[in-house]
mmCIF file with all atom_site columns, C-alpha atoms in Angstrom:
data_model
loop_
_atom_site.group_PDB
_atom_site.id
_atom_site.type_symbol
_atom_site.label_atom_id
_atom_site.label_alt_id
_atom_site.label_comp_id
_atom_site.label_asym_id
_atom_site.label_entity_id
_atom_site.label_seq_id
_atom_site.pdbx_PDB_ins_code
_atom_site.Cartn_x
_atom_site.Cartn_y
_atom_site.Cartn_z
_atom_site.occupancy
_atom_site.B_iso_or_equiv
_atom_site.pdbx_formal_charge
_atom_site.auth_seq_id
_atom_site.auth_comp_id
_atom_site.auth_asym_id
_atom_site.auth_atom_id
_atom_site.pdbx_PDB_model_num
ATOM 1   C CA . MET A 1 1   ? -44.501 28.618 -46.789 1.00 0.00 ? 1088 MET A CA 1
ATOM 2   C CA . ILE A 1 2   ? -45.970 25.163 -46.215 1.00 0.00 ? 1089 ILE A CA 1
ATOM 3   C CA . LYS A 1 3   ? -46.611 24.216 -42.613 1.00 0.00 ? 1090 LYS A CA 1
ATOM 4   C CA . GLU A 1 4   ? -45.364 20.853 -41.395 1.00 0.00 ? 1091 GLU A CA 1
ATOM 5   C CA . GLU A 1 5   ? -48.885 19.715 -40.438 1.00 0.00 ? 1092 GLU A CA 1
ATOM 6   C CA . LEU A 1 6   ? -50.250 20.182 -43.959 1.00 0.00 ? 1093 LEU A CA 1
ATOM 7   C CA . ASN A 1 7   ? -51.825 16.877 -44.913 1.00 0.00 ? 1094 ASN A CA 1
ATOM 8   C CA . ILE A 1 8   ? -50.406 14.848 -47.797 1.00 0.00 ? 1095 ILE A CA 1
ATOM 9   C CA . VAL A 1 9   ? -52.989 12.945 -49.806 1.00 0.00 ? 1096 VAL A CA 1
ATOM 10  C CA . ILE A 1 10  ? -51.782 10.164 -52.106 1.00 0.00 ? 1097 ILE A CA 1
ATOM 11  C CA . VAL A 1 11  ? -54.007 9.673  -55.160 1.00 0.00 ? 1098 VAL A CA 1
ATOM 12  C CA . CYS A 1 12  ? -53.603 6.494  -57.182 1.00 0.00 ? 1099 CYS A CA 1
ATOM 13  C CA . GLY A 1 13  ? -55.650 4.483  -59.648 1.00 0.00 ? 1100 GLY A CA 1
ATOM 14  C CA . THR A 1 14  ? -55.018 0.791  -60.198 1.00 0.00 ? 1101 THR A CA 1
ATOM 15  C CA . ARG A 1 15  ? -56.640 -2.079 -62.061 1.00 0.00 ? 1102 ARG A CA 1
ATOM 16  C CA . LYS A 1 16  ? -55.883 -4.305 -59.079 1.00 0.00 ? 1103 LYS A CA 1
ATOM 17  C CA . SER A 1 17  ? -58.211 -4.910 -56.155 1.00 0.00 ? 1104 SER A CA 1
ATOM 18  C CA . GLU A 1 18  ? -57.473 -2.902 -53.018 1.00 0.00 ? 1105 GLU A CA 1
ATOM 19  C CA . ASN A 1 19  ? -55.836 -5.896 -51.346 1.00 0.00 ? 1106 ASN A CA 1
ATOM 20  C CA . ASP A 1 20  ? -53.721 -6.737 -54.405 1.00 0.00 ? 1107 ASP A CA 1
ATOM 21  C CA . PHE A 1 21  ? -52.667 -3.104 -54.722 1.00 0.00 ? 1108 PHE A CA 1
ATOM 22  C CA . TYR A 1 22  ? -50.932 -3.223 -51.339 1.00 0.00 ? 1109 TYR A CA 1
ATOM 23  C CA . GLU A 1 23  ? -49.653 -6.767 -51.783 1.00 0.00 ? 1110 GLU A CA 1
ATOM 24  C CA . LYS A 1 24  ? -48.632 -6.886 -55.447 1.00 0.00 ? 1111 LYS A CA 1
ATOM 25  C CA . THR A 1 25  ? -47.954 -3.428 -56.900 1.00 0.00 ? 1112 THR A CA 1
ATOM 26  C CA . ALA A 1 26  ? -44.746 -1.439 -56.488 1.00 0.00 ? 1113 ALA A CA 1
ATOM 27  C CA . THR A 1 27  ? -46.580 1.664  -55.302 1.00 0.00 ? 1114 THR A CA 1
ATOM 28  C CA . GLY A 1 28  ? -48.795 -0.222 -52.877 1.00 0.00 ? 1115 GLY A CA 1
ATOM 29  C CA . LYS A 1 29  ? -45.854 -2.086 -51.361 1.00 0.00 ? 1116 LYS A CA 1
ATOM 30  C CA . SER A 1 30  ? -43.887 1.169  -51.074 1.00 0.00 ? 1117 SER A CA 1
ATOM 31  C CA . LEU A 1 31  ? -46.698 2.993  -49.293 1.00 0.00 ? 1118 LEU A CA 1
ATOM 32  C CA . LYS A 1 32  ? -47.287 0.056  -46.988 1.00 0.00 ? 1119 LYS A CA 1
ATOM 33  C CA . SER A 1 33  ? -43.619 -0.295 -46.032 1.00 0.00 ? 1120 SER A CA 1
ATOM 34  C CA . THR A 1 34  ? -43.213 3.422  -45.224 1.00 0.00 ? 1121 THR A CA 1
ATOM 35  C CA . SER A 1 35  ? -46.584 3.875  -43.526 1.00 0.00 ? 1122 SER A CA 1
ATOM 36  C CA . GLU A 1 36  ? -45.087 4.130  -40.028 1.00 0.00 ? 1123 GLU A CA 1
ATOM 37  C CA . ILE A 1 37  ? -42.581 6.785  -41.105 1.00 0.00 ? 1124 ILE A CA 1
ATOM 38  C CA . THR A 1 38  ? -44.805 8.742  -43.469 1.00 0.00 ? 1125 THR A CA 1
ATOM 39  C CA . LYS A 1 39  ? -48.436 8.714  -42.419 1.00 0.00 ? 1126 LYS A CA 1
ATOM 40  C CA . ASN A 1 40  ? -50.607 9.909  -45.286 1.00 0.00 ? 1127 ASN A CA 1
ATOM 41  C CA . LYS A 1 41  ? -54.200 9.848  -46.366 1.00 0.00 ? 1128 LYS A CA 1
ATOM 42  C CA . ILE A 1 42  ? -54.618 7.652  -49.456 1.00 0.00 ? 1129 ILE A CA 1
ATOM 43  C CA . ILE A 1 43  ? -57.392 8.050  -52.017 1.00 0.00 ? 1130 ILE A CA 1
ATOM 44  C CA . LEU A 1 44  ? -57.253 4.785  -53.929 1.00 0.00 ? 1131 LEU A CA 1
ATOM 45  C CA . TYR A 1 45  ? -59.272 3.891  -57.008 1.00 0.00 ? 1132 TYR A CA 1
ATOM 46  C CA . PRO A 1 46  ? -59.088 0.058  -57.107 1.00 0.00 ? 1133 PRO A CA 1
ATOM 47  C CA . GLU A 1 47  ? -60.251 -1.986 -60.089 1.00 0.00 ? 1134 GLU A CA 1
ATOM 48  C CA . ASN A 1 48  ? -60.187 1.282  -61.975 1.00 0.00 ? 1135 ASN A CA 1
ATOM 49  C CA . THR A 1 49  ? -61.369 1.522  -65.569 1.00 0.00 ? 1136 THR A CA 1
ATOM 50  C CA . LYS A 1 50  ? -61.611 5.302  -65.774 1.00 0.00 ? 1137 LYS A CA 1
ATOM 51  C CA . GLY A 1 51  ? -59.018 7.666  -67.223 1.00 0.00 ? 1138 GLY A CA 1
ATOM 52  C CA . LEU A 1 52  ? -56.437 9.145  -64.871 1.00 0.00 ? 1139 LEU A CA 1
ATOM 53  C CA . SER A 1 53  ? -57.686 12.671 -65.547 1.00 0.00 ? 1140 SER A CA 1
ATOM 54  C CA . GLU A 1 54  ? -61.163 11.722 -64.357 1.00 0.00 ? 1141 GLU A CA 1
ATOM 55  C CA . ILE A 1 55  ? -60.096 10.146 -61.078 1.00 0.00 ? 1142 ILE A CA 1
ATOM 56  C CA . TYR A 1 56  ? -57.544 12.873 -60.368 1.00 0.00 ? 1143 TYR A CA 1
ATOM 57  C CA . ASN A 1 57  ? -60.213 15.542 -60.838 1.00 0.00 ? 1144 ASN A CA 1
ATOM 58  C CA . ASP A 1 58  ? -62.472 13.556 -58.531 1.00 0.00 ? 1145 ASP A CA 1
ATOM 59  C CA . ALA A 1 59  ? -59.760 13.588 -55.854 1.00 0.00 ? 1146 ALA A CA 1
ATOM 60  C CA . ILE A 1 60  ? -59.351 17.354 -56.217 1.00 0.00 ? 1147 ILE A CA 1
ATOM 61  C CA . GLN A 1 61  ? -63.075 17.747 -55.535 1.00 0.00 ? 1148 GLN A CA 1
ATOM 62  C CA . ILE A 1 62  ? -62.963 15.349 -52.579 1.00 0.00 ? 1149 ILE A CA 1
ATOM 63  C CA . THR A 1 63  ? -60.281 17.486 -50.924 1.00 0.00 ? 1150 THR A CA 1
ATOM 64  C CA . LYS A 1 64  ? -61.589 20.907 -51.957 1.00 0.00 ? 1151 LYS A CA 1
ATOM 65  C CA . ASN A 1 65  ? -62.512 21.854 -48.392 1.00 0.00 ? 1152 ASN A CA 1
ATOM 66  C CA . GLU A 1 66  ? -59.166 20.898 -46.884 1.00 0.00 ? 1153 GLU A CA 1
ATOM 67  C CA . GLU A 1 67  ? -55.805 22.517 -47.500 1.00 0.00 ? 1154 GLU A CA 1
ATOM 68  C CA . SER A 1 68  ? -53.514 19.672 -48.468 1.00 0.00 ? 1155 SER A CA 1
ATOM 69  C CA . ILE A 1 69  ? -50.819 18.453 -50.805 1.00 0.00 ? 1156 ILE A CA 1
ATOM 70  C CA . LEU A 1 70  ? -52.162 16.098 -53.454 1.00 0.00 ? 1157 LEU A CA 1
ATOM 71  C CA . VAL A 1 71  ? -49.654 13.573 -54.793 1.00 0.00 ? 1158 VAL A CA 1
ATOM 72  C CA . PHE A 1 72  ? -50.885 11.914 -57.986 1.00 0.00 ? 1159 PHE A CA 1
ATOM 73  C CA . MET A 1 73  ? -48.915 8.757  -58.738 1.00 0.00 ? 1160 MET A CA 1
ATOM 74  C CA . HIS A 1 74  ? -48.948 5.703  -60.977 1.00 0.00 ? 1161 HIS A CA 1
ATOM 75  C CA . ASP A 1 75  ? -49.276 2.278  -59.384 1.00 0.00 ? 1162 ASP A CA 1
ATOM 76  C CA . ASP A 1 76  ? -45.952 0.955  -60.748 1.00 0.00 ? 1163 ASP A CA 1
ATOM 77  C CA . ILE A 1 77  ? -43.366 3.031  -58.905 1.00 0.00 ? 1164 ILE A CA 1
ATOM 78  C CA . TRP A 1 78  ? -41.014 2.066  -56.108 1.00 0.00 ? 1165 TRP A CA 1
ATOM 79  C CA . ILE A 1 79  ? -40.618 4.956  -53.676 1.00 0.00 ? 1166 ILE A CA 1
ATOM 80  C CA . THR A 1 80  ? -37.010 4.533  -52.583 1.00 0.00 ? 1167 THR A CA 1
ATOM 81  C CA . ASP A 1 81  ? -37.007 7.533  -50.273 1.00 0.00 ? 1168 ASP A CA 1
ATOM 82  C CA . PHE A 1 82  ? -38.212 6.983  -46.709 1.00 0.00 ? 1169 PHE A CA 1
ATOM 83  C CA . PHE A 1 83  ? -38.577 10.735 -46.202 1.00 0.00 ? 1170 PHE A CA 1
ATOM 84  C CA . TYR A 1 84  ? -40.329 11.641 -49.418 1.00 0.00 ? 1171 TYR A CA 1
ATOM 85  C CA . LYS A 1 85  ? -42.979 13.604 -47.510 1.00 0.00 ? 1172 LYS A CA 1
ATOM 86  C CA . ALA A 1 86  ? -40.433 16.169 -46.286 1.00 0.00 ? 1173 ALA A CA 1
ATOM 87  C CA . ARG A 1 87  ? -38.884 16.429 -49.770 1.00 0.00 ? 1174 ARG A CA 1
ATOM 88  C CA . ILE A 1 88  ? -42.270 17.027 -51.380 1.00 0.00 ? 1175 ILE A CA 1
ATOM 89  C CA . GLN A 1 89  ? -43.096 19.688 -48.808 1.00 0.00 ? 1176 GLN A CA 1
ATOM 90  C CA . LYS A 1 90  ? -39.751 21.378 -49.436 1.00 0.00 ? 1177 LYS A CA 1
ATOM 91  C CA . ALA A 1 91  ? -40.386 21.494 -53.189 1.00 0.00 ? 1178 ALA A CA 1
ATOM 92  C CA . LEU A 1 92  ? -43.857 22.945 -52.687 1.00 0.00 ? 1179 LEU A CA 1
ATOM 93  C CA . GLU A 1 93  ? -42.448 25.776 -50.626 1.00 0.00 ? 1180 GLU A CA 1
ATOM 94  C CA . LYS A 1 94  ? -40.950 26.942 -53.927 1.00 0.00 ? 1181 LYS A CA 1
ATOM 95  C CA . PHE A 1 95  ? -43.432 25.616 -56.514 1.00 0.00 ? 1182 PHE A CA 1
ATOM 96  C CA . ASP A 1 96  ? -47.188 25.094 -56.795 1.00 0.00 ? 1183 ASP A CA 1
ATOM 97  C CA . ILE A 1 97  ? -46.724 21.840 -58.741 1.00 0.00 ? 1184 ILE A CA 1
ATOM 98  C CA . ALA A 1 98  ? -43.722 19.489 -58.762 1.00 0.00 ? 1185 ALA A CA 1
ATOM 99  C CA . GLY A 1 99  ? -42.552 16.303 -60.486 1.00 0.00 ? 1186 GLY A CA 1
ATOM 100 C CA . VAL A 1 100 ? -39.347 14.274 -60.359 1.00 0.00 ? 1187 VAL A CA 1
ATOM 101 C CA . VAL A 1 101 ? -38.273 15.035 -63.938 1.00 0.00 ? 1188 VAL A CA 1
ATOM 102 C CA . GLY A 1 102 ? -39.135 17.915 -66.213 1.00 0.00 ? 1189 GLY A CA 1
ATOM 103 C CA . CYS A 1 103 ? -38.410 20.233 -69.098 1.00 0.00 ? 1190 CYS A CA 1
ATOM 104 C CA . ILE A 1 104 ? -37.161 23.733 -68.351 1.00 0.00 ? 1191 ILE A CA 1
ATOM 105 C CA . ALA A 1 105 ? -38.279 25.310 -71.643 1.00 0.00 ? 1192 ALA A CA 1
ATOM 106 C CA . ARG A 1 106 ? -41.016 23.841 -73.829 1.00 0.00 ? 1193 ARG A CA 1
ATOM 107 C CA . THR A 1 107 ? -40.665 23.753 -77.620 1.00 0.00 ? 1194 THR A CA 1
ATOM 108 C CA . LYS A 1 108 ? -43.319 23.788 -80.343 1.00 0.00 ? 1195 LYS A CA 1
ATOM 109 C CA . LYS A 1 109 ? -45.159 20.512 -80.916 1.00 0.00 ? 1196 LYS A CA 1
ATOM 110 C CA . GLN A 1 110 ? -43.238 18.866 -78.087 1.00 0.00 ? 1197 GLN A CA 1
ATOM 111 C CA . PRO A 1 111 ? -44.372 15.189 -77.860 1.00 0.00 ? 1198 PRO A CA 1
ATOM 112 C CA . SER A 1 112 ? -43.210 14.442 -74.294 1.00 0.00 ? 1199 SER A CA 1
ATOM 113 C CA . TRP A 1 113 ? -41.571 16.185 -71.383 1.00 0.00 ? 1200 TRP A CA 1
ATOM 114 C CA . CYS A 1 114 ? -38.096 15.065 -72.543 1.00 0.00 ? 1201 CYS A CA 1
ATOM 115 C CA . HIS A 1 115 ? -38.408 15.144 -76.356 1.00 0.00 ? 1202 HIS A CA 1
ATOM 116 C CA . MET A 1 116 ? -38.287 18.351 -78.338 1.00 0.00 ? 1203 MET A CA 1
ATOM 117 C CA . TYR A 1 117 ? -39.675 16.955 -81.588 1.00 0.00 ? 1204 TYR A CA 1
ATOM 118 C CA . TYR A 1 118 ? -41.525 14.018 -83.111 1.00 0.00 ? 1205 TYR A CA 1
ATOM 119 C CA . ASN A 1 119 ? -41.619 13.191 -86.831 1.00 0.00 ? 1206 ASN A CA 1
ATOM 120 C CA . PRO A 1 120 ? -44.909 11.386 -87.587 1.00 0.00 ? 1207 PRO A CA 1
ATOM 121 C CA . GLU A 1 121 ? -43.613 10.089 -90.928 1.00 0.00 ? 1208 GLU A CA 1
ATOM 122 C CA . SER A 1 122 ? -40.382 8.537  -89.671 1.00 0.00 ? 1209 SER A CA 1
ATOM 123 C CA . GLN A 1 123 ? -41.859 8.034  -86.165 1.00 0.00 ? 1210 GLN A CA 1
ATOM 124 C CA . LYS A 1 124 ? -38.586 9.235  -84.679 1.00 0.00 ? 1211 LYS A CA 1
ATOM 125 C CA . PHE A 1 125 ? -38.135 11.335 -81.553 1.00 0.00 ? 1212 PHE A CA 1
ATOM 126 C CA . ILE A 1 126 ? -35.473 13.939 -80.941 1.00 0.00 ? 1213 ILE A CA 1
ATOM 127 C CA . GLN A 1 127 ? -34.560 14.360 -77.277 1.00 0.00 ? 1214 GLN A CA 1
ATOM 128 C CA . HIS A 1 128 ? -34.030 17.741 -75.725 1.00 0.00 ? 1215 HIS A CA 1
ATOM 129 C CA . ASN A 1 129 ? -30.530 18.921 -74.987 1.00 0.00 ? 1216 ASN A CA 1
ATOM 130 C CA . ILE A 1 130 ? -29.681 17.791 -71.458 1.00 0.00 ? 1217 ILE A CA 1
ATOM 131 C CA . SER A 1 131 ? -29.242 21.428 -70.410 1.00 0.00 ? 1218 SER A CA 1
ATOM 132 C CA . ASN A 1 132 ? -32.989 21.912 -70.945 1.00 0.00 ? 1219 ASN A CA 1
ATOM 133 C CA . LEU A 1 133 ? -33.984 19.041 -68.624 1.00 0.00 ? 1220 LEU A CA 1
ATOM 134 C CA . SER A 1 134 ? -34.067 18.554 -64.867 1.00 0.00 ? 1221 SER A CA 1
ATOM 135 C CA . GLY A 1 135 ? -34.322 15.737 -62.339 1.00 0.00 ? 1222 GLY A CA 1
ATOM 136 C CA . SER A 1 136 ? -33.625 12.018 -62.211 1.00 0.00 ? 1223 SER A CA 1
ATOM 137 C CA . ILE A 1 137 ? -35.580 8.757  -62.268 1.00 0.00 ? 1224 ILE A CA 1
ATOM 138 C CA . GLY A 1 138 ? -34.760 5.073  -62.024 1.00 0.00 ? 1225 GLY A CA 1
ATOM 139 C CA . HIS A 1 139 ? -36.260 2.367  -64.229 1.00 0.00 ? 1226 HIS A CA 1
ATOM 140 C CA . GLY A 1 140 ? -36.665 -1.367 -63.761 1.00 0.00 ? 1227 GLY A CA 1
ATOM 141 C CA . LYS A 1 141 ? -38.550 -4.071 -61.891 1.00 0.00 ? 1228 LYS A CA 1
ATOM 142 C CA . LYS A 1 142 ? -36.194 -4.010 -58.893 1.00 0.00 ? 1229 LYS A CA 1
ATOM 143 C CA . TYR A 1 143 ? -33.152 -1.977 -57.874 1.00 0.00 ? 1230 TYR A CA 1
ATOM 144 C CA . PRO A 1 144 ? -32.895 0.311  -60.900 1.00 0.00 ? 1231 PRO A CA 1
ATOM 145 C CA . GLU A 1 145 ? -31.639 -1.364 -64.010 1.00 0.00 ? 1232 GLU A CA 1
ATOM 146 C CA . LYS A 1 146 ? -30.998 2.172  -65.204 1.00 0.00 ? 1233 LYS A CA 1
ATOM 147 C CA . ILE A 1 147 ? -30.901 5.600  -63.581 1.00 0.00 ? 1234 ILE A CA 1
ATOM 148 C CA . ASP A 1 148 ? -31.547 8.516  -65.898 1.00 0.00 ? 1235 ASP A CA 1
ATOM 149 C CA . TYR A 1 149 ? -30.036 11.753 -64.632 1.00 0.00 ? 1236 TYR A CA 1
ATOM 150 C CA . PHE A 1 150 ? -31.185 14.898 -66.404 1.00 0.00 ? 1237 PHE A CA 1
ATOM 151 C CA . GLY A 1 151 ? -29.656 17.562 -64.199 1.00 0.00 ? 1238 GLY A CA 1
ATOM 152 C CA . PRO A 1 152 ? -30.131 19.261 -60.810 1.00 0.00 ? 1239 PRO A CA 1
ATOM 153 C CA . THR A 1 153 ? -33.585 19.361 -59.234 1.00 0.00 ? 1240 THR A CA 1
ATOM 154 C CA . MET A 1 154 ? -35.527 22.283 -57.760 1.00 0.00 ? 1241 MET A CA 1
ATOM 155 C CA . LYS A 1 155 ? -35.514 23.902 -61.195 1.00 0.00 ? 1242 LYS A CA 1
ATOM 156 C CA . GLU A 1 156 ? -38.512 25.776 -62.554 1.00 0.00 ? 1243 GLU A CA 1
ATOM 157 C CA . CYS A 1 157 ? -40.028 23.909 -65.525 1.00 0.00 ? 1244 CYS A CA 1
ATOM 158 C CA . ASN A 1 158 ? -42.778 24.195 -68.111 1.00 0.00 ? 1245 ASN A CA 1
ATOM 159 C CA . LEU A 1 159 ? -43.519 20.449 -68.113 1.00 0.00 ? 1246 LEU A CA 1
ATOM 160 C CA . VAL A 1 160 ? -43.073 17.560 -65.669 1.00 0.00 ? 1247 VAL A CA 1
ATOM 161 C CA . ASP A 1 161 ? -43.660 13.849 -66.179 1.00 0.00 ? 1248 ASP A CA 1
ATOM 162 C CA . GLY A 1 162 ? -46.915 12.470 -64.807 1.00 0.00 ? 1249 GLY A CA 1
ATOM 163 C CA . VAL A 1 163 ? -45.463 9.384  -63.121 1.00 0.00 ? 1250 VAL A CA 1
ATOM 164 C CA . ILE A 1 164 ? -45.699 11.401 -59.905 1.00 0.00 ? 1251 ILE A CA 1
ATOM 165 C CA . ILE A 1 165 ? -47.028 14.945 -59.588 1.00 0.00 ? 1252 ILE A CA 1
ATOM 166 C CA . ALA A 1 166 ? -47.418 16.842 -56.322 1.00 0.00 ? 1253 ALA A CA 1
ATOM 167 C CA . ALA A 1 167 ? -49.605 19.934 -56.129 1.00 0.00 ? 1254 ALA A CA 1
ATOM 168 C CA . LYS A 1 168 ? -51.119 22.316 -53.627 1.00 0.00 ? 1255 LYS A CA 1
ATOM 169 C CA . SER A 1 169 ? -54.836 21.510 -53.573 1.00 0.00 ? 1256 SER A CA 1
ATOM 170 C CA . LYS A 1 170 ? -55.808 25.049 -52.577 1.00 0.00 ? 1257 LYS A CA 1
ATOM 171 C CA . LYS A 1 171 ? -53.952 26.507 -55.565 1.00 0.00 ? 1258 LYS A CA 1
ATOM 172 C CA . LEU A 1 172 ? -55.640 24.089 -57.969 1.00 0.00 ? 1259 LEU A CA 1
ATOM 173 C CA . ILE A 1 173 ? -59.086 25.007 -56.670 1.00 0.00 ? 1260 ILE A CA 1
ATOM 174 C CA . GLU A 1 174 ? -58.415 28.763 -56.540 1.00 0.00 ? 1261 GLU A CA 1
ATOM 175 C CA . THR A 1 175 ? -57.119 28.875 -60.109 1.00 0.00 ? 1262 THR A CA 1
ATOM 176 C CA . ASN A 1 176 ? -59.569 26.334 -61.570 1.00 0.00 ? 1263 ASN A CA 1
ATOM 177 C CA . THR A 1 177 ? -56.680 24.105 -62.609 1.00 0.00 ? 1264 THR A CA 1
ATOM 178 C CA . TYR A 1 178 ? -57.874 20.595 -63.449 1.00 0.00 ? 1265 TYR A CA 1
ATOM 179 C CA . PHE A 1 179 ? -56.950 17.685 -65.676 1.00 0.00 ? 1266 PHE A CA 1
ATOM 180 C CA . ASP A 1 180 ? -58.700 17.415 -69.041 1.00 0.00 ? 1267 ASP A CA 1
ATOM 181 C CA . ASN A 1 181 ? -60.882 14.286 -69.100 1.00 0.00 ? 1268 ASN A CA 1
ATOM 182 C CA . GLN A 1 182 ? -60.323 13.760 -72.819 1.00 0.00 ? 1269 GLN A CA 1
ATOM 183 C CA . PHE A 1 183 ? -56.766 12.636 -71.969 1.00 0.00 ? 1270 PHE A CA 1
ATOM 184 C CA . LYS A 1 184 ? -57.265 9.307  -70.256 1.00 0.00 ? 1271 LYS A CA 1
ATOM 185 C CA . PHE A 1 185 ? -53.577 8.399  -69.956 1.00 0.00 ? 1272 PHE A CA 1
ATOM 186 C CA . HIS A 1 186 ? -51.280 9.793  -72.645 1.00 0.00 ? 1273 HIS A CA 1
ATOM 187 C CA . PHE A 1 187 ? -50.705 13.565 -72.527 1.00 0.00 ? 1274 PHE A CA 1
ATOM 188 C CA . TYR A 1 188 ? -52.817 14.143 -69.424 1.00 0.00 ? 1275 TYR A CA 1
ATOM 189 C CA . ASP A 1 189 ? -49.650 15.349 -67.658 1.00 0.00 ? 1276 ASP A CA 1
ATOM 190 C CA . LEU A 1 190 ? -48.419 17.700 -70.410 1.00 0.00 ? 1277 LEU A CA 1
ATOM 191 C CA . ASP A 1 191 ? -51.895 19.132 -70.808 1.00 0.00 ? 1278 ASP A CA 1
ATOM 192 C CA . PHE A 1 192 ? -52.196 19.645 -67.041 1.00 0.00 ? 1279 PHE A CA 1
ATOM 193 C CA . CYS A 1 193 ? -48.871 21.487 -66.949 1.00 0.00 ? 1280 CYS A CA 1
ATOM 194 C CA . ARG A 1 194 ? -49.899 23.761 -69.784 1.00 0.00 ? 1281 ARG A CA 1
ATOM 195 C CA . THR A 1 195 ? -53.175 24.534 -68.043 1.00 0.00 ? 1282 THR A CA 1
ATOM 196 C CA . ALA A 1 196 ? -51.249 25.301 -64.848 1.00 0.00 ? 1283 ALA A CA 1
ATOM 197 C CA . GLU A 1 197 ? -48.838 27.541 -66.748 1.00 0.00 ? 1284 GLU A CA 1
ATOM 198 C CA . ARG A 1 198 ? -51.754 29.398 -68.344 1.00 0.00 ? 1285 ARG A CA 1
ATOM 199 C CA . ASN A 1 199 ? -53.184 29.882 -64.853 1.00 0.00 ? 1286 ASN A CA 1
ATOM 200 C CA . LYS A 1 200 ? -49.886 31.375 -63.599 1.00 0.00 ? 1287 LYS A CA 1
ATOM 201 C CA . LEU A 1 201 ? -48.922 28.431 -61.382 1.00 0.00 ? 1288 LEU A CA 1
ATOM 202 C CA . LYS A 1 202 ? -45.257 27.715 -60.802 1.00 0.00 ? 1289 LYS A CA 1
ATOM 203 C CA . ILE A 1 203 ? -43.999 24.252 -61.825 1.00 0.00 ? 1290 ILE A CA 1
ATOM 204 C CA . GLY A 1 204 ? -40.684 22.612 -60.921 1.00 0.00 ? 1291 GLY A CA 1
ATOM 205 C CA . THR A 1 205 ? -38.779 19.449 -60.068 1.00 0.00 ? 1292 THR A CA 1
ATOM 206 C CA . MET A 1 206 ? -38.284 17.849 -56.659 1.00 0.00 ? 1293 MET A CA 1
ATOM 207 C CA . ASP A 1 207 ? -35.556 15.569 -55.341 1.00 0.00 ? 1294 ASP A CA 1
ATOM 208 C CA . VAL A 1 208 ? -37.686 12.520 -54.552 1.00 0.00 ? 1295 VAL A CA 1
ATOM 209 C CA . SER A 1 209 ? -36.099 9.173  -55.444 1.00 0.00 ? 1296 SER A CA 1
ATOM 210 C CA . ILE A 1 210 ? -38.335 6.697  -57.301 1.00 0.00 ? 1297 ILE A CA 1
ATOM 211 C CA . ILE A 1 211 ? -37.994 3.717  -59.639 1.00 0.00 ? 1298 ILE A CA 1
ATOM 212 C CA . HIS A 1 212 ? -40.556 3.449  -62.421 1.00 0.00 ? 1299 HIS A CA 1
ATOM 213 C CA . GLU A 1 213 ? -41.217 -0.093 -63.623 1.00 0.00 ? 1300 GLU A CA 1
ATOM 214 C CA . SER A 1 214 ? -42.347 1.163  -67.048 1.00 0.00 ? 1301 SER A CA 1
ATOM 215 C CA . TYR A 1 215 ? -40.450 3.125  -69.688 1.00 0.00 ? 1302 TYR A CA 1
ATOM 216 C CA . GLY A 1 216 ? -43.658 4.591  -71.121 1.00 0.00 ? 1303 GLY A CA 1
ATOM 217 C CA . GLY A 1 217 ? -45.931 3.658  -74.001 1.00 0.00 ? 1304 GLY A CA 1
ATOM 218 C CA . PHE A 1 218 ? -44.844 5.707  -76.986 1.00 0.00 ? 1305 PHE A CA 1
ATOM 219 C CA . GLN A 1 219 ? -45.861 4.919  -80.563 1.00 0.00 ? 1306 GLN A CA 1
ATOM 220 C CA . THR A 1 220 ? -49.051 3.025  -79.755 1.00 0.00 ? 1307 THR A CA 1
ATOM 221 C CA . GLU A 1 221 ? -52.252 3.885  -81.588 1.00 0.00 ? 1308 GLU A CA 1
ATOM 222 C CA . GLU A 1 222 ? -53.635 5.340  -78.353 1.00 0.00 ? 1309 GLU A CA 1
ATOM 223 C CA . TRP A 1 223 ? -50.540 7.516  -77.963 1.00 0.00 ? 1310 TRP A CA 1
ATOM 224 C CA . ARG A 1 224 ? -50.817 8.883  -81.513 1.00 0.00 ? 1311 ARG A CA 1
ATOM 225 C CA . GLU A 1 225 ? -54.527 9.634  -81.068 1.00 0.00 ? 1312 GLU A CA 1
ATOM 226 C CA . ALA A 1 226 ? -53.819 11.494 -77.833 1.00 0.00 ? 1313 ALA A CA 1
ATOM 227 C CA . TYR A 1 227 ? -50.959 13.430 -79.454 1.00 0.00 ? 1314 TYR A CA 1
ATOM 228 C CA . ASN A 1 228 ? -53.306 14.587 -82.212 1.00 0.00 ? 1315 ASN A CA 1
ATOM 229 C CA . LYS A 1 229 ? -55.873 15.697 -79.616 1.00 0.00 ? 1316 LYS A CA 1
ATOM 230 C CA . TYR A 1 230 ? -53.169 17.505 -77.679 1.00 0.00 ? 1317 TYR A CA 1
ATOM 231 C CA . MET A 1 231 ? -51.932 19.304 -80.801 1.00 0.00 ? 1318 MET A CA 1
ATOM 232 C CA . SER A 1 232 ? -55.479 20.174 -81.788 1.00 0.00 ? 1319 SER A CA 1
ATOM 233 C CA . LYS A 1 233 ? -56.100 21.748 -78.385 1.00 0.00 ? 1320 LYS A CA 1
ATOM 234 C CA . TRP A 1 234 ? -52.868 23.688 -77.931 1.00 0.00 ? 1321 TRP A CA 1
ATOM 235 C CA . LYS A 1 235 ? -51.927 24.217 -81.615 1.00 0.00 ? 1322 LYS A CA 1
ATOM 236 C CA . GLU A 1 236 ? -48.195 24.082 -80.887 1.00 0.00 ? 1323 GLU A CA 1
#
């Protein structure tokens, strides 16, 4: 069971300067506005040009001698929950790794946490049945233009979306669970979840409320290249 005093460490990479991160990005503004309620250590990678896997692995090493909760997050999310720290801690009493949305049962050649199939020829995605998904997330530049509800949280999953991932640092170190540096942005989260699953870590969803400014970058050349690498590594 996680003790209340366990430190939460926010890990975030941004192309902005440190000052602009806190003044201009959704994540920076959110962390700044809740800093008096939720006091956390923040490992920030400003003006970042490295892949997310690389900086996340760096943060794991930085905190390897302290037992903490690492919260990896993108720089374009509004945290609309003043008490997200308590909700993250609650989720990690049950799981080793948690995200806000996830897939309960993975399928072969799955191209994202919420899609069960991708046809490279037609470039069409087939979404999972809602009964196989968990969690909720808002989207938009302000109060959510859309809220996607995929089902109750606190469900055990095979995959969670990388927009925000919380994990027990001690478990990651003990089981040698890291991100794969070949995945700079696309598929770093799915690959991480599969590595965690292979290492017998328990993954699930948490009831933290966020709004993601982006809907994701599917169908780009970078996405297709990463998908091919992902398929080559895991075979299915």
